[in-house]
Amino acid sequence: MARAGASTVAIVGAGAVGATLAYALLMQGAARRVVLHDVNRAKVEAEALDLAHGIQFMPHAQIIGSDDVEACRGADVVVITAGAKQRAGQTRLDLAASTVGLMRTLVPRLTAVAPDAIFLMVTNPVDIVTQAALTISGLPREQLFGSGTVLDTSRLRYRIAQETGIAASNIHAYVVGEHGDSELVLWSSAMIGAVPLLDWSSTHAPLLDEPSRAAIAEEVVTAAYRIIEGKGATNYAVALAAVGIIQAVLRAENRVLPVSTLLTDYVGISGVCLSVPTVVGGDGAQERLLPPMTPSEQAGLRASAEHIRAVARELGF
């Protein structure tokens, strides 16, 4: 179901990620109407006004800032970025309890005003937040899902592009599992153009041997921590990743993106939200694709699932 046209995207949370996402949506012309909602009225109105003052330099659109959830009514896509801020040295899972508490209040209010919207969860820890929001809302997993490892996958492709000198758009590799410390790279199915990545070092300089791949994977896992230590928050790349997901929905693109959805019998994993390559289009998160995986990759994905499941269980989900 295409959602193009006079589309409305509601962003809940006017912090660094939410405000940057609003800016990115407007600059790319991804939505005709962007609503920024936050409980801090002065902050959200100021952010919206600052953006509105630059509307003449963007594709035609409207930006609204409000502390009233009614502003989100009838939105085509609702993006939730609100939550506790991740501090230096703090893992995403440390945020879980307080953020889930917020979702218990926030999600019912949003589904009441935008029952037909596609809901995209960006708030960390995104897998736990997605699972909690699904339970709280009762929405189908196609309609509510998380941004997952879309950003991590972009970080991975950037690093491979740096090592090989090949454009990132021609790197086809995925990070799957938790958006966090237990995530893993599916090296066995990764491609550079039409060349299997694992064969690259046999025909080129040995840039992607096993030690190099391990170093890249470690950089991807720890990237957010380094950025938070240096500037206090990650906001640009995650906003751009979210725009990519939103455009896949609004334009019914059927893009393959590693979003976080509730899995059912996926390499033996059920009942937990994790990221795997998924077709994202007008109806939300659709078919989950199963790329080739080695036994060790399958084991890593199951371990990541158990890591998330343990936290979800502690929180009552």
mmCIF file of C-alpha atoms in Angstrom:
data_model
loop_
_atom_site.group_PDB
_atom_site.id
_atom_site.type_symbol
_atom_site.label_atom_id
_atom_site.label_comp_id
_atom_site.label_asym_id
_atom_site.label_seq_id
_atom_site.Cartn_x
_atom_site.Cartn_y
_atom_site.Cartn_z
ATOM 1 C CA MET A 1 0.000 0.000 0.000
ATOM 2 C CA ALA A 2 1.733 3.193 -1.152
ATOM 3 C CA ARG A 3 1.567 6.145 1.227
ATOM 4 C CA ALA A 4 2.961 8.783 -1.119
ATOM 5 C CA GLY A 5 1.364 12.147 -1.721
ATOM 6 C CA ALA A 6 0.520 14.565 1.090
ATOM 7 C CA SER A 7 2.254 12.319 3.593
ATOM 8 C CA THR A 8 2.623 13.192 7.276
ATOM 9 C CA VAL A 9 5.478 11.979 9.428
ATOM 10 C CA ALA A 10 5.173 12.530 13.176
ATOM 11 C CA ILE A 11 8.391 12.513 15.193
ATOM 12 C CA VAL A 12 8.005 11.979 18.921
ATOM 13 C CA GLY A 13 10.920 13.498 20.802
ATOM 14 C CA ALA A 14 12.628 16.797 19.912
ATOM 15 C CA GLY A 15 16.061 15.872 21.178
ATOM 16 C CA ALA A 16 19.202 15.581 19.057
ATOM 17 C CA VAL A 17 17.917 12.634 17.022
ATOM 18 C CA GLY A 18 14.327 13.858 16.617
ATOM 19 C CA ALA A 19 15.285 17.379 15.567
ATOM 20 C CA THR A 20 17.946 16.114 13.156
ATOM 21 C CA LEU A 21 15.458 13.654 11.694
ATOM 22 C CA ALA A 22 12.967 16.473 11.084
ATOM 23 C CA TYR A 23 15.702 18.452 9.327
ATOM 24 C CA ALA A 24 16.749 15.475 7.194
ATOM 25 C CA LEU A 25 13.147 14.694 6.186
ATOM 26 C CA LEU A 26 12.569 18.293 5.124
ATOM 27 C CA MET A 27 15.856 18.634 3.269
ATOM 28 C CA GLN A 28 15.218 15.451 1.270
ATOM 29 C CA GLY A 29 11.568 16.258 0.601
ATOM 30 C CA ALA A 30 10.611 12.916 2.103
ATOM 31 C CA ALA A 31 7.333 14.176 3.627
ATOM 32 C CA ARG A 32 5.005 17.066 2.875
ATOM 33 C CA ARG A 33 4.126 17.557 6.540
ATOM 34 C CA VAL A 34 6.442 16.926 9.471
ATOM 35 C CA VAL A 35 5.121 17.049 13.037
ATOM 36 C CA LEU A 36 7.601 17.322 15.894
ATOM 37 C CA HIS A 37 6.066 16.372 19.259
ATOM 38 C CA ASP A 38 7.671 16.700 22.675
ATOM 39 C CA VAL A 39 6.484 17.312 26.234
ATOM 40 C CA ASN A 40 8.883 20.270 26.447
ATOM 41 C CA ARG A 41 6.742 22.914 24.784
ATOM 42 C CA ALA A 42 9.360 25.652 24.611
ATOM 43 C CA LYS A 43 11.955 23.281 23.132
ATOM 44 C CA VAL A 44 9.697 21.718 20.492
ATOM 45 C CA GLU A 45 8.216 25.024 19.373
ATOM 46 C CA ALA A 46 11.683 26.546 19.079
ATOM 47 C CA GLU A 47 13.002 23.621 17.030
ATOM 48 C CA ALA A 48 10.025 23.791 14.667
ATOM 49 C CA LEU A 49 10.318 27.558 14.285
ATOM 50 C CA ASP A 50 14.029 27.315 13.521
ATOM 51 C CA LEU A 51 13.272 24.767 10.792
ATOM 52 C CA ALA A 52 10.313 26.764 9.462
ATOM 53 C CA HIS A 53 12.530 29.798 8.941
ATOM 54 C CA GLY A 54 14.469 27.788 6.346
ATOM 55 C CA ILE A 55 11.485 26.318 4.486
ATOM 56 C CA GLN A 56 12.110 28.474 1.401
ATOM 57 C CA PHE A 57 15.436 26.703 0.930
ATOM 58 C CA MET A 58 13.886 23.208 1.023
ATOM 59 C CA PRO A 59 11.356 21.250 -1.033
ATOM 60 C CA HIS A 60 7.904 22.594 -0.183
ATOM 61 C CA ALA A 61 6.696 21.234 3.153
ATOM 62 C CA GLN A 62 5.145 22.165 6.481
ATOM 63 C CA ILE A 63 6.743 21.771 9.915
ATOM 64 C CA ILE A 64 4.690 21.805 13.122
ATOM 65 C CA GLY A 65 5.987 21.694 16.693
ATOM 66 C CA SER A 66 3.625 20.825 19.536
ATOM 67 C CA ASP A 67 3.447 19.396 23.036
ATOM 68 C CA ASP A 68 -0.077 18.106 22.272
ATOM 69 C CA VAL A 69 -0.255 14.514 21.024
ATOM 70 C CA GLU A 70 -3.266 15.532 18.905
ATOM 71 C CA ALA A 71 -0.787 17.079 16.464
ATOM 72 C CA CYS A 72 0.159 13.503 15.493
ATOM 73 C CA ARG A 73 -3.415 12.566 14.542
ATOM 74 C CA GLY A 74 -3.709 10.800 11.192
ATOM 75 C CA ALA A 75 0.034 10.539 10.596
ATOM 76 C CA ASP A 76 1.188 8.053 7.967
ATOM 77 C CA VAL A 77 4.369 7.253 9.864
ATOM 78 C CA VAL A 78 5.080 7.808 13.556
ATOM 79 C CA VAL A 79 8.729 7.737 14.609
ATOM 80 C CA ILE A 80 9.503 7.446 18.314
ATOM 81 C CA THR A 81 12.871 8.902 19.314
ATOM 82 C CA ALA A 82 11.901 9.949 22.856
ATOM 83 C CA GLY A 83 13.720 8.301 25.707
ATOM 84 C CA ALA A 84 16.496 8.623 28.223
ATOM 85 C CA LYS A 85 19.757 9.968 26.801
ATOM 86 C CA GLN A 86 22.637 7.499 26.544
ATOM 87 C CA ARG A 87 25.656 8.706 28.531
ATOM 88 C CA ALA A 88 29.338 7.987 27.915
ATOM 89 C CA GLY A 89 30.208 4.485 29.115
ATOM 90 C CA GLN A 90 26.563 3.437 29.329
ATOM 91 C CA THR A 91 25.308 0.531 27.225
ATOM 92 C CA ARG A 92 22.031 0.686 25.339
ATOM 93 C CA LEU A 93 20.583 -1.995 27.572
ATOM 94 C CA ASP A 94 21.224 0.137 30.668
ATOM 95 C CA LEU A 95 18.519 2.438 29.336
ATOM 96 C CA ALA A 96 15.896 -0.273 29.139
ATOM 97 C CA ALA A 97 13.851 0.031 32.330
ATOM 98 C CA SER A 98 13.259 3.797 32.305
ATOM 99 C CA THR A 99 12.578 3.918 28.580
ATOM 100 C CA VAL A 100 10.104 1.030 28.665
ATOM 101 C CA GLY A 101 8.267 2.827 31.464
ATOM 102 C CA LEU A 102 7.896 5.822 29.176
ATOM 103 C CA MET A 103 6.526 3.605 26.378
ATOM 104 C CA ARG A 104 3.727 2.347 28.648
ATOM 105 C CA THR A 105 2.360 5.893 28.726
ATOM 106 C CA LEU A 106 3.353 7.130 25.289
ATOM 107 C CA VAL A 107 2.440 4.275 22.942
ATOM 108 C CA PRO A 108 -1.291 4.033 23.827
ATOM 109 C CA ARG A 109 -1.690 7.790 23.305
ATOM 110 C CA LEU A 110 -0.056 7.613 19.883
ATOM 111 C CA THR A 111 -1.965 4.576 18.649
ATOM 112 C CA ALA A 112 -5.192 6.298 19.700
ATOM 113 C CA VAL A 113 -4.552 9.278 17.379
ATOM 114 C CA ALA A 114 -2.762 7.419 14.561
ATOM 115 C CA PRO A 115 -4.117 3.844 14.557
ATOM 116 C CA ASP A 116 -3.290 3.222 10.897
ATOM 117 C CA ALA A 117 0.245 4.635 10.951
ATOM 118 C CA ILE A 118 3.399 2.636 10.464
ATOM 119 C CA PHE A 119 5.322 2.946 13.737
ATOM 120 C CA LEU A 120 9.115 3.129 13.632
ATOM 121 C CA MET A 121 10.914 2.785 16.942
ATOM 122 C CA VAL A 122 14.324 4.472 17.096
ATOM 123 C CA THR A 123 14.703 4.903 20.862
ATOM 124 C CA ASN A 124 17.425 2.746 22.412
ATOM 125 C CA PRO A 125 17.678 -0.018 23.375
ATOM 126 C CA VAL A 126 15.671 -0.354 20.191
ATOM 127 C CA ASP A 127 15.073 -4.128 20.230
ATOM 128 C CA ILE A 128 13.715 -4.073 23.779
ATOM 129 C CA VAL A 129 11.698 -0.910 23.111
ATOM 130 C CA THR A 130 10.220 -2.458 19.953
ATOM 131 C CA GLN A 131 9.211 -5.640 21.772
ATOM 132 C CA ALA A 132 7.678 -3.642 24.614
ATOM 133 C CA ALA A 133 5.784 -1.356 22.222
ATOM 134 C CA LEU A 134 4.399 -4.343 20.312
ATOM 135 C CA THR A 135 3.102 -5.865 23.530
ATOM 136 C CA ILE A 136 1.690 -2.575 24.811
ATOM 137 C CA SER A 137 0.024 -1.603 21.531
ATOM 138 C CA GLY A 138 -1.172 -4.968 20.276
ATOM 139 C CA LEU A 139 -0.220 -3.882 16.750
ATOM 140 C CA PRO A 140 0.988 -6.449 14.204
ATOM 141 C CA ARG A 141 4.730 -6.793 13.721
ATOM 142 C CA GLU A 142 4.429 -5.473 10.173
ATOM 143 C CA GLN A 143 3.017 -2.172 11.472
ATOM 144 C CA LEU A 144 5.418 -1.564 14.335
ATOM 145 C CA PHE A 145 9.126 -2.291 14.090
ATOM 146 C CA GLY A 146 12.484 -0.855 15.046
ATOM 147 C CA SER A 147 15.273 0.842 13.122
ATOM 148 C CA GLY A 148 17.436 -2.074 14.215
ATOM 149 C CA THR A 149 20.864 -2.452 12.630
ATOM 150 C CA VAL A 150 20.230 -0.253 9.581
ATOM 151 C CA LEU A 151 22.725 2.269 10.967
ATOM 152 C CA ASP A 152 25.201 -0.442 11.995
ATOM 153 C CA THR A 153 25.012 -1.866 8.475
ATOM 154 C CA SER A 154 25.750 1.581 7.051
ATOM 155 C CA ARG A 155 28.759 1.855 9.369
ATOM 156 C CA LEU A 156 29.943 -1.560 8.195
ATOM 157 C CA ARG A 157 29.623 -0.698 4.514
ATOM 158 C CA TYR A 158 31.438 2.599 5.080
ATOM 159 C CA ARG A 159 34.403 0.808 6.669
ATOM 160 C CA ILE A 160 34.552 -1.848 3.943
ATOM 161 C CA ALA A 161 34.427 0.924 1.346
ATOM 162 C CA GLN A 162 37.344 2.642 3.091
ATOM 163 C CA GLU A 163 39.408 -0.546 3.007
ATOM 164 C CA THR A 164 38.649 -1.504 -0.591
ATOM 165 C CA GLY A 165 38.210 1.816 -2.352
ATOM 166 C CA ILE A 166 34.837 0.623 -3.689
ATOM 167 C CA ALA A 167 31.761 2.846 -3.320
ATOM 168 C CA ALA A 168 29.704 2.061 -0.234
ATOM 169 C CA SER A 169 26.612 1.735 -2.444
ATOM 170 C CA ASN A 170 28.263 -1.307 -4.073
ATOM 171 C CA ILE A 171 28.999 -3.029 -0.761
ATOM 172 C CA HIS A 172 26.300 -5.571 0.109
ATOM 173 C CA ALA A 173 26.793 -6.744 3.680
ATOM 174 C CA TYR A 174 24.592 -6.863 6.760
ATOM 175 C CA VAL A 175 24.902 -6.491 10.495
ATOM 176 C CA VAL A 176 22.221 -8.576 12.225
ATOM 177 C CA GLY A 177 21.033 -9.346 15.743
ATOM 178 C CA GLU A 178 20.871 -6.827 18.568
ATOM 179 C CA HIS A 179 21.486 -3.165 17.835
ATOM 180 C CA GLY A 180 24.236 -3.263 20.399
ATOM 181 C CA ASP A 181 27.096 -5.260 21.815
ATOM 182 C CA SER A 182 25.972 -8.741 20.700
ATOM 183 C CA GLU A 183 25.353 -7.826 17.038
ATOM 184 C CA LEU A 184 27.284 -9.680 14.342
ATOM 185 C CA VAL A 185 28.359 -9.286 10.728
ATOM 186 C CA LEU A 186 27.214 -11.853 8.159
ATOM 187 C CA TRP A 187 30.572 -12.104 6.412
ATOM 188 C CA SER A 188 29.712 -15.327 4.581
ATOM 189 C CA SER A 189 27.004 -13.643 2.461
ATOM 190 C CA ALA A 190 28.731 -10.267 2.034
ATOM 191 C CA MET A 191 29.427 -9.098 -1.513
ATOM 192 C CA ILE A 192 31.556 -6.388 -3.114
ATOM 193 C CA GLY A 193 29.725 -5.752 -6.342
ATOM 194 C CA ALA A 194 29.253 -9.312 -7.606
ATOM 195 C CA VAL A 195 32.356 -10.659 -5.821
ATOM 196 C CA PRO A 196 31.926 -12.574 -2.556
ATOM 197 C CA LEU A 197 33.708 -10.547 0.111
ATOM 198 C CA LEU A 198 35.509 -13.608 1.433
ATOM 199 C CA ASP A 199 37.080 -14.054 -2.018
ATOM 200 C CA TRP A 200 38.197 -10.431 -2.257
ATOM 201 C CA SER A 201 41.571 -10.947 -0.604
ATOM 202 C CA SER A 202 42.436 -13.773 -2.991
ATOM 203 C CA THR A 203 42.247 -11.465 -6.012
ATOM 204 C CA HIS A 204 43.234 -8.129 -4.421
ATOM 205 C CA ALA A 205 45.634 -6.917 -1.777
ATOM 206 C CA PRO A 206 44.969 -8.786 1.514
ATOM 207 C CA LEU A 207 42.829 -6.005 2.932
ATOM 208 C CA LEU A 208 39.953 -8.165 4.138
ATOM 209 C CA ASP A 209 41.648 -11.131 5.758
ATOM 210 C CA GLU A 210 40.278 -12.485 9.026
ATOM 211 C CA PRO A 211 42.112 -10.035 11.340
ATOM 212 C CA SER A 212 40.950 -7.110 9.194
ATOM 213 C CA ARG A 213 37.340 -8.320 9.296
ATOM 214 C CA ALA A 214 37.491 -8.753 13.070
ATOM 215 C CA ALA A 215 38.835 -5.215 13.475
ATOM 216 C CA ILE A 216 36.078 -3.790 11.253
ATOM 217 C CA ALA A 217 33.379 -5.654 13.180
ATOM 218 C CA GLU A 218 34.761 -4.328 16.471
ATOM 219 C CA GLU A 219 34.746 -0.770 15.120
ATOM 220 C CA VAL A 220 31.121 -1.125 14.058
ATOM 221 C CA VAL A 221 30.046 -2.402 17.490
ATOM 222 C CA THR A 222 31.844 0.355 19.394
ATOM 223 C CA ALA A 223 31.197 3.253 16.984
ATOM 224 C CA ALA A 224 28.348 4.787 18.988
ATOM 225 C CA TYR A 225 30.384 4.748 22.200
ATOM 226 C CA ARG A 226 33.243 6.626 20.533
ATOM 227 C CA ILE A 227 30.883 9.250 19.104
ATOM 228 C CA ILE A 228 29.023 9.710 22.401
ATOM 229 C CA GLU A 229 32.324 10.118 24.250
ATOM 230 C CA GLY A 230 33.419 12.803 21.804
ATOM 231 C CA LYS A 231 30.215 14.822 21.228
ATOM 232 C CA GLY A 232 27.601 13.534 23.659
ATOM 233 C CA ALA A 233 25.164 11.924 21.219
ATOM 234 C CA THR A 234 24.821 10.287 17.821
ATOM 235 C CA ASN A 235 22.339 12.092 15.626
ATOM 236 C CA TYR A 236 23.279 12.655 11.960
ATOM 237 C CA ALA A 237 23.728 9.105 10.684
ATOM 238 C CA VAL A 238 20.849 7.640 12.698
ATOM 239 C CA ALA A 239 18.552 10.361 11.345
ATOM 240 C CA LEU A 240 19.608 9.592 7.777
ATOM 241 C CA ALA A 241 19.103 5.870 8.387
ATOM 242 C CA ALA A 242 15.590 6.586 9.675
ATOM 243 C CA VAL A 243 14.822 8.709 6.603
ATOM 244 C CA GLY A 244 15.804 5.738 4.433
ATOM 245 C CA ILE A 245 13.365 3.502 6.303
ATOM 246 C CA ILE A 246 10.593 6.105 6.168
ATOM 247 C CA GLN A 247 11.050 6.597 2.428
ATOM 248 C CA ALA A 248 10.871 2.836 1.899
ATOM 249 C CA VAL A 249 7.422 2.952 3.551
ATOM 250 C CA LEU A 250 6.061 6.145 1.995
ATOM 251 C CA ARG A 251 7.260 5.244 -1.501
ATOM 252 C CA ALA A 252 6.457 1.521 -1.200
ATOM 253 C CA GLU A 253 10.018 0.779 -2.276
ATOM 254 C CA ASN A 254 10.251 -2.799 -0.956
ATOM 255 C CA ARG A 255 13.832 -2.176 0.116
ATOM 256 C CA VAL A 256 15.761 -4.853 1.975
ATOM 257 C CA LEU A 257 16.757 -3.338 5.315
ATOM 258 C CA PRO A 258 17.893 -5.010 8.561
ATOM 259 C CA VAL A 259 15.099 -3.628 10.752
ATOM 260 C CA SER A 260 14.166 -5.079 14.122
ATOM 261 C CA THR A 261 10.987 -7.157 14.069
ATOM 262 C CA LEU A 262 9.430 -9.900 16.151
ATOM 263 C CA LEU A 263 10.839 -13.138 14.776
ATOM 264 C CA THR A 264 8.983 -16.411 14.375
ATOM 265 C CA ASP A 265 10.998 -19.574 13.665
ATOM 266 C CA TYR A 266 13.896 -17.723 12.066
ATOM 267 C CA VAL A 267 16.875 -20.122 12.276
ATOM 268 C CA GLY A 268 15.140 -21.459 15.366
ATOM 269 C CA ILE A 269 14.530 -18.027 16.933
ATOM 270 C CA SER A 270 11.007 -17.008 17.988
ATOM 271 C CA GLY A 271 9.385 -14.470 20.263
ATOM 272 C CA VAL A 272 12.152 -11.875 20.308
ATOM 273 C CA CYS A 273 12.790 -8.668 18.333
ATOM 274 C CA LEU A 274 16.044 -8.744 16.393
ATOM 275 C CA SER A 275 17.343 -7.350 13.133
ATOM 276 C CA VAL A 276 17.523 -9.514 10.020
ATOM 277 C CA PRO A 277 17.260 -8.510 6.337
ATOM 278 C CA THR A 278 13.609 -7.564 5.843
ATOM 279 C CA VAL A 279 11.558 -6.247 2.927
ATOM 280 C CA VAL A 280 10.250 -2.804 3.941
ATOM 281 C CA GLY A 281 7.497 -1.197 1.877
ATOM 282 C CA GLY A 282 4.102 0.447 2.003
ATOM 283 C CA ASP A 283 2.726 -2.105 4.453
ATOM 284 C CA GLY A 284 5.713 -1.812 6.767
ATOM 285 C CA ALA A 285 8.056 -4.655 7.641
ATOM 286 C CA GLN A 286 7.107 -7.487 5.319
ATOM 287 C CA GLU A 287 9.018 -10.635 4.408
ATOM 288 C CA ARG A 288 12.069 -11.580 6.477
ATOM 289 C CA LEU A 289 14.822 -12.870 4.195
ATOM 290 C CA LEU A 290 17.174 -15.679 5.134
ATOM 291 C CA PRO A 291 20.655 -15.145 3.654
ATOM 292 C CA PRO A 292 23.213 -17.948 3.711
ATOM 293 C CA MET A 293 24.765 -18.281 7.166
ATOM 294 C CA THR A 294 27.540 -20.442 8.510
ATOM 295 C CA PRO A 295 26.810 -22.531 11.626
ATOM 296 C CA SER A 296 28.868 -20.076 13.689
ATOM 297 C CA GLU A 297 26.848 -17.112 12.342
ATOM 298 C CA GLN A 298 23.599 -18.869 13.196
ATOM 299 C CA ALA A 299 24.966 -19.573 16.671
ATOM 300 C CA GLY A 300 25.940 -15.914 17.045
ATOM 301 C CA LEU A 301 22.465 -14.788 16.055
ATOM 302 C CA ARG A 302 20.878 -17.175 18.548
ATOM 303 C CA ALA A 303 23.221 -15.902 21.278
ATOM 304 C CA SER A 304 22.216 -12.333 20.453
ATOM 305 C CA ALA A 305 18.562 -13.385 20.696
ATOM 306 C CA GLU A 306 19.122 -14.902 24.125
ATOM 307 C CA HIS A 307 20.899 -11.738 25.250
ATOM 308 C CA ILE A 308 17.844 -9.646 24.326
ATOM 309 C CA ARG A 309 15.387 -12.239 25.619
ATOM 310 C CA ALA A 310 16.973 -12.184 29.081
ATOM 311 C CA VAL A 311 16.531 -8.410 29.376
ATOM 312 C CA ALA A 312 12.974 -8.524 28.000
ATOM 313 C CA ARG A 313 12.087 -11.227 30.503
ATOM 314 C CA GLU A 314 13.389 -9.088 33.397
ATOM 315 C CA LEU A 315 11.145 -6.259 32.192
ATOM 316 C CA GLY A 316 8.099 -8.527 31.967
ATOM 317 C CA PHE A 317 7.962 -9.018 28.188
#
